[in-house]
XYZ file of C-alpha atoms in Angstrom:
299
model
C -0.016 -0.085 0.040
C 1.756 3.239 -1.067
C 0.957 6.901 -0.049
C -0.100 7.872 -3.421
C -2.636 5.039 -3.655
C -4.121 6.241 -0.294
C -4.065 10.001 -1.625
C -6.099 9.018 -4.544
C -8.449 7.016 -2.102
C -8.915 9.908 0.113
C -9.500 12.316 -2.718
C -12.145 10.220 -4.231
C -13.898 9.693 -0.866
C -13.948 13.496 -0.317
C -14.860 14.555 -3.691
C -17.296 11.806 -4.444
C -16.149 10.695 -7.687
C -12.770 10.088 -9.895
C -13.233 13.436 -12.009
C -13.385 15.819 -9.334
C -10.525 13.856 -7.372
C -8.201 13.774 -10.550
C -8.839 17.675 -10.898
C -7.890 18.159 -7.095
C -4.805 15.767 -7.524
C -3.869 17.302 -11.086
C -3.862 13.720 -12.153
C -5.720 11.917 -15.150
C -8.895 10.037 -14.418
C -7.487 6.754 -15.424
C -4.619 6.898 -13.120
C -6.805 7.806 -10.119
C -9.135 4.781 -11.196
C -6.242 2.426 -11.406
C -5.151 3.357 -7.967
C -8.478 2.789 -6.561
C -8.712 -0.656 -8.045
C -5.062 -1.464 -7.067
C -5.953 -0.779 -3.463
C -9.231 -2.875 -3.739
C -7.443 -5.756 -5.251
C -4.649 -5.509 -2.581
C -7.177 -5.651 0.340
C -9.468 -8.112 -1.509
C -12.579 -5.922 -0.617
C -14.687 -3.088 -2.253
C -14.058 0.395 -1.125
C -16.733 2.054 -3.092
C -20.281 1.614 -4.342
C -20.502 2.991 -7.798
C -23.738 4.870 -8.080
C -23.916 6.479 -11.395
C -21.066 8.781 -11.923
C -20.720 9.143 -8.144
C -18.891 6.962 -5.942
C -20.140 6.288 -2.138
C -17.941 4.642 0.524
C -18.708 1.180 1.755
C -18.406 0.164 5.287
C -14.943 -1.110 4.485
C -14.075 2.042 2.690
C -15.129 4.204 5.828
C -12.942 2.115 7.902
C -9.971 2.631 5.789
C -10.417 6.449 5.439
C -9.994 6.692 9.146
C -6.721 5.306 9.026
C -5.816 6.960 5.458
C -6.505 10.329 7.133
C -4.257 9.423 9.718
C -1.539 8.026 7.994
C -1.317 10.882 5.309
C -1.441 13.398 8.301
C 1.537 11.781 9.999
C 3.477 11.797 6.511
C 2.912 15.501 5.988
C 3.805 16.026 9.612
C 7.098 13.924 9.185
C 8.019 15.825 6.149
C 7.369 19.294 7.967
C 9.477 18.162 10.816
C 12.411 17.092 9.025
C 12.671 19.920 6.480
C 11.556 22.447 9.093
C 8.536 23.452 6.714
C 5.711 25.682 8.183
C 2.474 24.290 8.679
C 0.414 23.371 5.297
C -2.529 21.546 3.986
C -6.092 21.227 5.448
C -6.743 22.378 8.659
C -10.360 21.517 9.882
C -10.983 23.514 13.070
C -14.229 23.633 14.980
C -15.563 26.275 17.174
C -18.826 27.351 19.139
C -20.857 30.019 17.428
C -19.947 32.464 20.105
C -16.336 31.989 19.885
C -16.216 31.911 16.053
C -18.094 35.501 16.124
C -16.253 37.216 19.118
C -12.747 35.582 19.509
C -11.537 34.080 16.288
C -11.900 36.861 13.677
C -8.595 38.215 14.698
C -6.859 35.063 15.560
C -7.740 33.518 12.216
C -6.810 36.539 10.170
C -3.318 36.434 11.903
C -3.079 32.641 11.335
C -3.858 32.972 7.666
C -1.304 35.835 7.074
C 1.337 33.812 8.952
C 0.493 30.479 7.385
C -1.076 31.056 3.916
C -0.269 27.317 2.998
C -2.728 26.195 5.441
C -6.228 25.546 3.883
C -8.477 26.347 6.983
C -11.950 25.040 7.230
C -14.211 26.418 10.058
C -17.171 24.437 11.502
C -19.367 25.679 14.214
C -21.542 23.584 16.516
C -22.150 22.687 20.102
C -19.278 21.722 22.398
C -20.367 18.008 22.620
C -20.766 17.722 18.869
C -17.314 19.534 18.210
C -15.598 17.245 20.774
C -16.894 14.141 19.193
C -15.973 15.384 15.777
C -12.291 15.784 17.063
C -12.319 12.305 18.529
C -13.962 10.548 15.366
C -11.189 12.447 13.071
C -13.825 14.708 11.864
C -12.130 17.859 13.022
C -8.346 18.343 13.656
C -8.993 20.710 16.751
C -11.859 22.585 18.251
C -12.691 25.488 20.453
C -15.114 23.956 23.103
C -16.528 25.009 26.668
C -15.354 23.217 29.699
C -16.088 20.780 31.091
C -14.756 18.666 28.244
C -16.163 14.992 28.775
C -14.830 11.782 27.195
C -11.339 10.166 26.871
C -8.763 10.501 23.684
C -8.428 14.402 23.893
C -5.943 16.786 25.049
C -6.504 20.379 25.623
C -4.941 23.833 26.218
C -7.061 26.637 28.022
C -7.889 29.595 25.427
C -10.312 32.119 26.840
C -12.108 32.991 29.850
C -15.670 33.960 29.475
C -18.253 35.593 31.553
C -21.856 34.415 30.829
C -24.953 36.827 30.971
C -28.369 36.711 30.400
C -30.203 38.772 27.743
C -33.784 39.605 27.947
C -36.239 42.266 26.786
C -35.434 46.017 27.739
C -38.632 46.023 29.781
C -37.668 42.912 31.858
C -36.905 43.586 35.723
C -33.597 42.493 37.057
C -33.173 38.747 36.936
C -31.442 38.289 40.118
C -32.515 34.740 40.943
C -33.980 31.658 39.088
C -37.372 32.440 40.590
C -37.503 35.712 38.883
C -37.456 33.919 35.538
C -41.127 33.348 35.973
C -43.001 32.207 32.839
C -39.954 33.196 30.425
C -38.777 30.499 28.114
C -35.101 29.570 27.932
C -33.979 30.542 24.348
C -31.135 27.962 23.740
C -29.155 26.025 21.040
C -29.731 22.266 20.625
C -28.458 19.861 23.346
C -24.947 19.411 23.544
C -24.665 23.098 24.111
C -22.680 23.615 27.483
C -24.193 27.051 27.887
C -27.591 25.795 27.802
C -26.801 23.183 30.392
C -25.817 25.918 32.767
C -28.846 28.063 32.046
C -31.209 24.928 32.436
C -29.341 23.747 35.865
C -29.817 27.519 37.178
C -33.373 27.723 36.265
C -34.428 24.337 37.576
C -32.940 25.171 40.923
C -35.576 27.881 41.506
C -37.937 24.632 41.904
C -39.624 24.869 38.518
C -38.994 22.945 35.425
C -37.767 25.271 32.683
C -39.452 25.465 29.259
C -36.901 25.729 26.290
C -37.215 26.942 22.807
C -34.121 25.791 20.610
C -32.937 28.259 18.158
C -30.287 28.499 15.611
C -28.408 31.650 15.901
C -27.700 34.427 18.361
C -29.267 36.839 16.071
C -32.606 34.901 16.445
C -32.249 34.695 20.111
C -31.876 38.455 20.427
C -34.936 39.000 18.332
C -36.997 36.554 20.639
C -35.624 38.047 23.601
C -36.558 41.515 22.727
C -40.130 40.422 21.956
C -40.397 39.404 25.518
C -40.604 35.816 24.510
C -37.862 34.406 26.860
C -34.336 34.840 27.997
C -31.029 33.785 26.321
C -27.523 32.923 27.901
C -24.330 34.060 25.966
C -20.733 35.278 26.714
C -20.367 39.072 27.366
C -18.056 39.103 24.569
C -20.767 38.293 22.316
C -22.944 41.055 23.535
C -20.143 43.603 22.797
C -20.941 42.821 19.147
C -24.640 43.757 19.523
C -23.851 47.511 20.111
C -27.115 49.457 18.837
C -29.469 46.282 19.090
C -32.675 47.763 20.353
C -35.006 46.257 22.833
C -32.824 43.834 25.025
C -31.160 44.336 28.502
C -28.168 42.216 29.841
C -28.492 40.516 33.321
C -25.534 39.149 35.482
C -25.465 35.776 36.623
C -23.920 34.466 39.884
C -20.134 33.592 39.509
C -20.597 29.825 39.816
C -22.821 30.125 36.728
C -21.160 32.714 34.975
C -17.530 31.933 34.973
C -16.671 29.559 32.175
C -13.529 28.517 30.244
C -13.166 27.901 26.652
C -10.377 25.354 25.664
C -8.744 24.220 22.431
C -8.793 20.359 22.222
C -7.148 17.791 19.805
C -6.755 14.149 19.561
C -4.479 12.640 22.297
C -1.137 12.308 20.624
C -2.134 13.904 17.682
C -1.117 17.530 17.814
C -0.243 18.466 14.399
C 1.825 21.349 12.942
C -1.213 23.438 12.542
C -2.489 22.912 16.058
C 0.841 23.718 17.385
C 1.142 27.019 15.535
C -2.405 28.164 16.566
C -1.704 27.194 20.247
C 1.539 29.331 20.059
C -0.527 32.227 18.628
C -3.026 32.074 21.476
C -0.077 32.701 23.824
C 0.782 35.646 21.721
C -3.060 37.206 22.332
C -3.608 39.549 25.123
C -6.885 37.747 26.045
C -4.924 34.510 26.860
C -2.128 36.276 28.920
C -3.657 35.164 32.366
C -3.608 31.484 30.834
C 0.040 31.601 29.672
C 1.903 28.835 31.255
C -0.820 26.508 31.996
C 0.252 23.164 30.854
C -1.313 20.975 28.175
C -3.530 18.218 29.858
C -5.201 15.007 28.793
C -8.782 14.296 29.232
C -8.999 10.823 30.804
């Protein structure tokens, strides 16, 4: 099994067909097809199910793709380490929507300027979904909210956040969970760490909270302004909402409001791009209080 065979296999799997894969690899289609057939003959299994002009991974193909991703990543890392090259290639990064909006624009802009050969792909989601994607090789690294559960990950503290409540401007002070009354909790889907904190705090008032799942902070703001409910978000996000009419911001108790965002990656799989991003975090002012905190495993 040669690296070039795995490269062809990975490209076909990602593109869904030989034509697009050949274009990406700058190879002729017949050459790419031959490498796939060689792999299937060598392994004695079908890796793709042919559907018209498209190709879909079989169960054996999905299993091989996990290994191919790891092998090709290690090969690139080995070359970069020996030759002293800067990070390059595809870098699949995940982040919570709040982190993506308020923390990452400056960081990723600087990262792109410094490492232009890195093809950055940013995906947003809940902390639980992002951590799972990292463990299952769907992402190379992700910014998630603590606590991070599950084995197989390493982490580096990135940002400290203060969570606040956002409600209608006419809403009296929300100083306790009992003051929520009949307000709905405007939240993201299950797996959102901030949702869990808000639900636990609301439930401590002795009343089961009513939730409304929404897909963006902008929608949450509109619903909050209408008096429909209350949303939870980092104060850093509210700083992007200057001029938003009809909403008010309410502080939460410290045990609810204080939360840390960490950068996580697979244990033992700290790629050049991840190392470079972690080093740039050290340079940011927002991360200064966290400097010197060692990388830790999640067991």
